[in-house]
mmCIF file of C-alpha atoms in Angstrom:
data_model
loop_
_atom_site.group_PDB
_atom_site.id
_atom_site.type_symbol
_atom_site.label_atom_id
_atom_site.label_comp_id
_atom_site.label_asym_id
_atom_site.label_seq_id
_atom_site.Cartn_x
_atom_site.Cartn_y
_atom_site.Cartn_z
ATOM 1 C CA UNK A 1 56.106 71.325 -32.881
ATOM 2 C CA UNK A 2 52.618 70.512 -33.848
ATOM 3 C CA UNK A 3 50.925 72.891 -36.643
ATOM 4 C CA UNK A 4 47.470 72.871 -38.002
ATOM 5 C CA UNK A 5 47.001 75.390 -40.856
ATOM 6 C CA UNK A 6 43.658 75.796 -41.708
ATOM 7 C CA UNK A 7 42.712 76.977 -45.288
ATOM 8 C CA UNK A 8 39.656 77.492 -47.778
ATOM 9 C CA UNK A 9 37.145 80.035 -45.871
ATOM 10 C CA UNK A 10 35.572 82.215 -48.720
ATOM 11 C CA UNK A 11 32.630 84.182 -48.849
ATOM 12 C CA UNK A 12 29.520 82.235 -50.340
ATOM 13 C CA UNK A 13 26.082 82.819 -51.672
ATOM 14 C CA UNK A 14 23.388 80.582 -49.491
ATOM 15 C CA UNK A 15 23.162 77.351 -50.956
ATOM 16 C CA UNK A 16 26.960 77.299 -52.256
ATOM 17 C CA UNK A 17 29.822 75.230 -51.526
ATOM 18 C CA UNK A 18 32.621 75.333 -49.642
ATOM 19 C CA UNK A 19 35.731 72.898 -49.190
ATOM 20 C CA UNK A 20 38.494 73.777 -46.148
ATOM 21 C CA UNK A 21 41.585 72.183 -45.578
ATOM 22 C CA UNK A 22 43.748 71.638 -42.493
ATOM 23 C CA UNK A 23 47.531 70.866 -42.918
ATOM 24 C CA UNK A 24 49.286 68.536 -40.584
ATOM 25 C CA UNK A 25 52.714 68.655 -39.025
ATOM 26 C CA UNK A 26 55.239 68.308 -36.515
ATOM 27 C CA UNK A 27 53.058 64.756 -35.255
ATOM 28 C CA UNK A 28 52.232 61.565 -36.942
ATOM 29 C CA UNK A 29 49.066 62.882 -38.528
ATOM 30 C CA UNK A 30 47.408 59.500 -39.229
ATOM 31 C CA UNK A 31 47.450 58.048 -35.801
ATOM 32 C CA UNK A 32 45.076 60.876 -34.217
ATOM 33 C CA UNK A 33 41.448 61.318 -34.344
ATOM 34 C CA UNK A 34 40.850 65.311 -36.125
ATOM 35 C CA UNK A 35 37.617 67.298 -35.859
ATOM 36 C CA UNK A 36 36.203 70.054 -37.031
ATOM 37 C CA UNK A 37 34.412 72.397 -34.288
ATOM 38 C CA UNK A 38 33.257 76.306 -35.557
ATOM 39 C CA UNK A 39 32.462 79.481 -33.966
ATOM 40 C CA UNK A 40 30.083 81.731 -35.002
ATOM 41 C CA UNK A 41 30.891 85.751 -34.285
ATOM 42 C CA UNK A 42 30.767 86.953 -30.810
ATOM 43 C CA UNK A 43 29.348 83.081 -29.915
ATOM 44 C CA UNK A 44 30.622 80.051 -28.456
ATOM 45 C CA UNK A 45 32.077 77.038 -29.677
ATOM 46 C CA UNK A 46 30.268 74.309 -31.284
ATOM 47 C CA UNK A 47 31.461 70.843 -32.133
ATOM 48 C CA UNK A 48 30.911 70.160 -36.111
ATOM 49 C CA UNK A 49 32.432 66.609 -37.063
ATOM 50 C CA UNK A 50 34.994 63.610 -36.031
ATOM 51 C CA UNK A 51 36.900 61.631 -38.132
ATOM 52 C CA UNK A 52 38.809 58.229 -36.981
ATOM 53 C CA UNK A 53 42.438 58.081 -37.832
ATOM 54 C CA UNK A 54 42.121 55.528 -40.541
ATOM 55 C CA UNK A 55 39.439 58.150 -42.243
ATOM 56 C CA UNK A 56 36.968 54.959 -41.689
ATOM 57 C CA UNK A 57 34.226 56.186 -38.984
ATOM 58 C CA UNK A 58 32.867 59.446 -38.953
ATOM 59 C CA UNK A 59 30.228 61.818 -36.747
ATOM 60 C CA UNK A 60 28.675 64.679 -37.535
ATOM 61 C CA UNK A 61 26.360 67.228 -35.376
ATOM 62 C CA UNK A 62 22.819 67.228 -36.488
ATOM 63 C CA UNK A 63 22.588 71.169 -37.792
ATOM 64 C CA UNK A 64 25.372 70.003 -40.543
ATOM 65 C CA UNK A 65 24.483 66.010 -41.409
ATOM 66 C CA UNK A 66 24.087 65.282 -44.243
ATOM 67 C CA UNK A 67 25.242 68.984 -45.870
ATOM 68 C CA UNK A 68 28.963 68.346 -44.586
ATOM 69 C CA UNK A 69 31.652 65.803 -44.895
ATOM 70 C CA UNK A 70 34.932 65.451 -43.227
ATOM 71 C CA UNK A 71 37.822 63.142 -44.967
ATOM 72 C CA UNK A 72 41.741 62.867 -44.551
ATOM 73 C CA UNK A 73 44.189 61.983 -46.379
ATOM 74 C CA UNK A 74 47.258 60.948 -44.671
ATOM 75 C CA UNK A 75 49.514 60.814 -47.046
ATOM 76 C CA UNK A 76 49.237 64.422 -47.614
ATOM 77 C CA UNK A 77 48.553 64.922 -43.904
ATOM 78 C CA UNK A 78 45.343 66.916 -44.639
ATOM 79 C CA UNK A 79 41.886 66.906 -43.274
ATOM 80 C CA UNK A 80 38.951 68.118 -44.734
ATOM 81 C CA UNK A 81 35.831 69.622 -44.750
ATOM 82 C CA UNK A 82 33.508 69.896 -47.450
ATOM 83 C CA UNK A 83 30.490 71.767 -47.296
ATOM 84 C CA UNK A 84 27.004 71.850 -49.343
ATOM 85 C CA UNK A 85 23.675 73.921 -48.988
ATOM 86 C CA UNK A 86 25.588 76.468 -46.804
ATOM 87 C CA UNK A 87 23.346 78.176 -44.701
ATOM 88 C CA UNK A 88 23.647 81.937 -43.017
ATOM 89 C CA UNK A 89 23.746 80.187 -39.515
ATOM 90 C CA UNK A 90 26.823 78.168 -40.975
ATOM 91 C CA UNK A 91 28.808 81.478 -40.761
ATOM 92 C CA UNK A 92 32.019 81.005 -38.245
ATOM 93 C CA UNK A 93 35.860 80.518 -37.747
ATOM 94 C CA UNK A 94 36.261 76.534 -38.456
ATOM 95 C CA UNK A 95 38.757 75.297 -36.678
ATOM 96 C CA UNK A 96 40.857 71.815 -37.138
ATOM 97 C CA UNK A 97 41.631 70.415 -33.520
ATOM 98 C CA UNK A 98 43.623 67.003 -32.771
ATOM 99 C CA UNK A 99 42.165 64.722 -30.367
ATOM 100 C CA UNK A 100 44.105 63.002 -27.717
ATOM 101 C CA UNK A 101 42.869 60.364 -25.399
ATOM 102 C CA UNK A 102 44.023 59.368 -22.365
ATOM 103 C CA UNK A 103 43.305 56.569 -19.556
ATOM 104 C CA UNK A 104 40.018 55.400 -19.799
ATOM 105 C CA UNK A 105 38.866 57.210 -22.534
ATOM 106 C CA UNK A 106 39.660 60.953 -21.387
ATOM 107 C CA UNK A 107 39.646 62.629 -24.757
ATOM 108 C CA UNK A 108 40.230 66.051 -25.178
ATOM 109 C CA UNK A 109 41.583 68.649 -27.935
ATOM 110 C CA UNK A 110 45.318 69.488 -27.154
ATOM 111 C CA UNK A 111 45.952 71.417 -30.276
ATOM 112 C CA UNK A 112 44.043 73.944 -32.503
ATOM 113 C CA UNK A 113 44.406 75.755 -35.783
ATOM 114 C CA UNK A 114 44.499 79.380 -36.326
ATOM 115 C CA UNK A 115 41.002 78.964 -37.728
ATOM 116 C CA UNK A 116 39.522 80.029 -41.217
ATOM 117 C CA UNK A 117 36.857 81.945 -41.752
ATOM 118 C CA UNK A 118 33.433 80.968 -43.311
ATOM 119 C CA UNK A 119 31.231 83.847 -44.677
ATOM 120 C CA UNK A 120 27.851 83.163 -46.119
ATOM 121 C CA UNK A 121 26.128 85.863 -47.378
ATOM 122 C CA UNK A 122 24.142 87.156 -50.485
ATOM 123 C CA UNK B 1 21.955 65.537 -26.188
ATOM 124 C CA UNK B 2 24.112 66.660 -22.988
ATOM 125 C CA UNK B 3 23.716 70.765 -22.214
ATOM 126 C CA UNK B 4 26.478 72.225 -20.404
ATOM 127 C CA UNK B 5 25.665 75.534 -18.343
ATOM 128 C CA UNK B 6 28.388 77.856 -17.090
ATOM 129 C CA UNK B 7 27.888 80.657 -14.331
ATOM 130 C CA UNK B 8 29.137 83.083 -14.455
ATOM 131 C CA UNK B 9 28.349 84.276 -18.229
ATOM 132 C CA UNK B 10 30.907 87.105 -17.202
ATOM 133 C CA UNK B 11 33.072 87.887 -14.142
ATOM 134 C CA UNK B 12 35.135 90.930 -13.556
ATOM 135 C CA UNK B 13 38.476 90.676 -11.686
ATOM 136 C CA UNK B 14 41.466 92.036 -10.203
ATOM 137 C CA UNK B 15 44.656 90.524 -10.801
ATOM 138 C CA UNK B 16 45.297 88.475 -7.395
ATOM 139 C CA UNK B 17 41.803 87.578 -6.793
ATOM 140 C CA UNK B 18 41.243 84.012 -6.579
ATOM 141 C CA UNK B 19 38.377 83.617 -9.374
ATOM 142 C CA UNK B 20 36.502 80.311 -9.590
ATOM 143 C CA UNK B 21 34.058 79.486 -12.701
ATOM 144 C CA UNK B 22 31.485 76.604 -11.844
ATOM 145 C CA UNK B 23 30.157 74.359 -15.026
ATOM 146 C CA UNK B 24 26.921 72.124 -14.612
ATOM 147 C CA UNK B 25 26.388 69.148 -16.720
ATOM 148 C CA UNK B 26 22.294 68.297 -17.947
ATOM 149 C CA UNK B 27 22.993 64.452 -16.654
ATOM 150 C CA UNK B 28 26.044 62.671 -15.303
ATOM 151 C CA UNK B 29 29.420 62.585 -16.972
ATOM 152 C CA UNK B 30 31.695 61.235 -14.462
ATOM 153 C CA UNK B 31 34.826 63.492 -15.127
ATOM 154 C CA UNK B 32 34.834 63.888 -18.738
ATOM 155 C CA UNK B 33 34.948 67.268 -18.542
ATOM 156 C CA UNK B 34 37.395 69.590 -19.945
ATOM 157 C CA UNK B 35 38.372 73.218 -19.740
ATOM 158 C CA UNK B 36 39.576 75.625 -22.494
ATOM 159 C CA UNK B 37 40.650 78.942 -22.424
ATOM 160 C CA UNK B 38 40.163 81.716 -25.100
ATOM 161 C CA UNK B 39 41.674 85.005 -26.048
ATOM 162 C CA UNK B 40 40.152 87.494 -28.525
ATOM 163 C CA UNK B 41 41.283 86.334 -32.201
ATOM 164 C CA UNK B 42 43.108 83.065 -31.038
ATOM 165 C CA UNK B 43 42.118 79.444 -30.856
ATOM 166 C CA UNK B 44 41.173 78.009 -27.810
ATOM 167 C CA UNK B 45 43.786 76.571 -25.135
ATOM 168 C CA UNK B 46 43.623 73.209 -23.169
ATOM 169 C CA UNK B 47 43.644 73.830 -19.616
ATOM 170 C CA UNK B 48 42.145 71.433 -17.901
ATOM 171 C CA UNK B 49 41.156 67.841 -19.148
ATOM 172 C CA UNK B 50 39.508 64.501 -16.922
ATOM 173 C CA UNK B 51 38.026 66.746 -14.746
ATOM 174 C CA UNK B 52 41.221 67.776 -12.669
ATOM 175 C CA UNK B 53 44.712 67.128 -14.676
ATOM 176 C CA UNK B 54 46.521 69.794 -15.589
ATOM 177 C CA UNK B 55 47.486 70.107 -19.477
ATOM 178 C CA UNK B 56 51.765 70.072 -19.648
ATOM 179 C CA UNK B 57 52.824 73.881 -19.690
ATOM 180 C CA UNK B 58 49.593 75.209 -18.385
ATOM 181 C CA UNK B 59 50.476 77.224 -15.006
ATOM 182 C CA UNK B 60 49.876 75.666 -11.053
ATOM 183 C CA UNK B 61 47.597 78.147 -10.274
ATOM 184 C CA UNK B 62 45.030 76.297 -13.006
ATOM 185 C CA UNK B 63 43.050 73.535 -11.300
ATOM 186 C CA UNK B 64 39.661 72.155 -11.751
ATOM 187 C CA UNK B 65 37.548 69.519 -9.689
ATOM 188 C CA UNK B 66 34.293 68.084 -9.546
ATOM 189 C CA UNK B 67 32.350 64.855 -11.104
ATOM 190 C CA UNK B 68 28.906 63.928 -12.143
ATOM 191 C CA UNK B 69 26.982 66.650 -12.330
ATOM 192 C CA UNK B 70 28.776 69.840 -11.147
ATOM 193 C CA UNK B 71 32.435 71.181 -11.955
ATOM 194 C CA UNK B 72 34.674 74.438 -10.555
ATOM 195 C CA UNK B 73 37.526 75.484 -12.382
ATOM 196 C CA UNK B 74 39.318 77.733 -10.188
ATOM 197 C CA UNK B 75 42.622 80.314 -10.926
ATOM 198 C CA UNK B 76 44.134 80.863 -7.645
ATOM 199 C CA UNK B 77 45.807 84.337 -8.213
ATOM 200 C CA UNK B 78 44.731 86.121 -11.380
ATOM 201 C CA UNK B 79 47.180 87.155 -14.200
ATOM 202 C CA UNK B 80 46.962 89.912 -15.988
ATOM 203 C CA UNK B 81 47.033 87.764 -19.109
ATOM 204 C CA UNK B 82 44.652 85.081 -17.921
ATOM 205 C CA UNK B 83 41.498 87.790 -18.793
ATOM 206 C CA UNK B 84 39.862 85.769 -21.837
ATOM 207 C CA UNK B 85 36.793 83.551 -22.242
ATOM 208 C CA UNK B 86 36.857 79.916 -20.515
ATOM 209 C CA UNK B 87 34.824 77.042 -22.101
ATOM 210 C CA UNK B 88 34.124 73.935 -20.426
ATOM 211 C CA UNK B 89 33.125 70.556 -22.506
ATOM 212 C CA UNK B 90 32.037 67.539 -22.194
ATOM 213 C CA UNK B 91 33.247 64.026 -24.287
ATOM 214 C CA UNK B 92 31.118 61.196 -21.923
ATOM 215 C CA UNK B 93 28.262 61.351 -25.113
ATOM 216 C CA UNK B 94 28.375 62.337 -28.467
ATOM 217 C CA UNK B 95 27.584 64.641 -29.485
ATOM 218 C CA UNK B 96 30.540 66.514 -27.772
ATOM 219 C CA UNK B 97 29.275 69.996 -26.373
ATOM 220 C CA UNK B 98 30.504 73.072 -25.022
ATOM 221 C CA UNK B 99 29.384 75.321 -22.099
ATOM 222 C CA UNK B 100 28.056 79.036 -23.194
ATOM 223 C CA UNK B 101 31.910 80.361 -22.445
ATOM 224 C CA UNK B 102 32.455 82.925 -19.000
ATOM 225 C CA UNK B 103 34.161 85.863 -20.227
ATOM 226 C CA UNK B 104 36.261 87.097 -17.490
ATOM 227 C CA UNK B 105 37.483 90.935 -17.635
ATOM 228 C CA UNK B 106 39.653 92.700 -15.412
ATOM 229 C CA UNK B 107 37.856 95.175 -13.220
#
C-alpha cells in the first residue's frame, strides 16, 4: 500500500524557518516525480514545488521561489521541503503528493499525504 | 499562467440527483485536465485524470468529458458520501493550477 507521512509543521514567527518531511512507502520511491502543493484554511489548493525522481530538476511557483526548496533523498525515501522568510500568506496544510504519468504525458497526483500543518504567526 | 474557473462555487443536492460541475480553462489544454475530490480534514482524491479516465477504485457513476477549453465532470446518482469539495487541475503548462474547488452539500 502506498503511504506518505508528512511531518515538520510548527508554528513560526514571520521570517523563520521551517523544514517538512514526507516519508515514502509501499512504492519504489525514487522512480516517481513528488511535489509539494498547500492549502491555506477554508481555501483551495495551490501547487508549491516538483522535484524529478533523480532529485536533479526542480520547479517552484513564483509566491515561494527562491524562499523554498524541495530535495529527496531516496535512500531514506524522504522528500523535503525547506522553507525560509516564511510569510503569514505561507500558512496551510502542505501536502506530499506522488505524480504518475500516463500516455502522452497525462500526469496527475494518485496519492496524497495526510498533510502537516504550517502556522506562521507572531 | 493558466486560470482554471469552476461553476458552480457551491451546489446543493439530493442524493439521486444527477449533479454535473463544469471547469473552464483561460487557454487550451487539450485534455490535461484532472479532477479531485475533497472531504473536510482529508487529502484530496483522484477521480478523474486525461480528461475522461476513470482513476482504478473510483465508482462508475464518476465520469468527466470535455477538451480545450471547457470540461463537465458529472456524478450520475448522488451518494450520500460523495458531498465534499471537487477540484479540477490542469498539467498542459507549468505552473500546474487548480480550479477555485465547488463545494457540493446535500440539500
Amino acid at each position: 500500500e502506498v503511504q506518505l507521512v508528512e511531518s515538520g509543521g510548527d508554528l513560526v514567527q514571520p521570517g523563520g524557518s521551517l523544514r517538512l518531511s514526507c516519508a515514502a512507502s509501499g512504492f519504489t520511491f525514487r522512480t516517481y516525480w513528488m511535489h509539494w502543493v498547500r492549502q491555506a484554511p477554508g481555501k483551495g489548493l495551490v501547487w508549491v514545488s516538483r522535484i524529478n525522481s533523480e532529485g536533479s530538476s526542480t520547479t517552484y511557483a513564483d509566491s515561494v521561489k527562491g524562499r523554498f526548496t524541495i530535495s529527496r533523498d531516496n535512500a531514506k525515501n524522504t522528500l523535503y521541503l525547506q522553507m525560509n522568510s516564511l510569510r503569514v500568506e505561507d500558512a496551510a496544510v502542505y501536502y506530499c503528493a506522488r505524480e504518475v504519468a500516463v500516455g502522452e504525458s497525462w500526469e496527475f497526483f494518485d496519492s496524497w499525504g495526510q498533510g502537516t500543518l504550517v502556522t506562521v504567526s507572531s | 499562467d493558466i486560470q482554471m474557473t469552476q461553476s458552480p462555487s457551491s451546489l446543493s443536492a439530493s442524493v439521486g440527483d444527477r449533479v454535473t460541475i463544469t471547469c473552464r480553462a483561460s487557454q487550451s489544454i487539450s485534455t490535461y485536465l484532472n479532477w479531485y475530490q475533497q472531504k473536510p480534514g482529508k487529502a484530496p482524491d483522484l477521480l478523474i485524470y486525461a480528461a475522461s479516465s476513470l482513476q482504478s477504485g473510483v465508482p462508475s457513476r464518476f465520469s468527466g468529458s470535455g477538451s480545450g477549453t471547457d470540461f463537465t465532470l458529472t456524478i450520475s446518482s448522488l451518494q450520500p458520501e460523495d458531498f465534499a469539495t471537487y477540484y479540477c487541475q490542469q498539467n498542459y503548462n507549468a505552473p500546474i493550477t487548480f480550479g477555485q474547488g465547488t463545494r457540493l452539500d446535500i440539500k
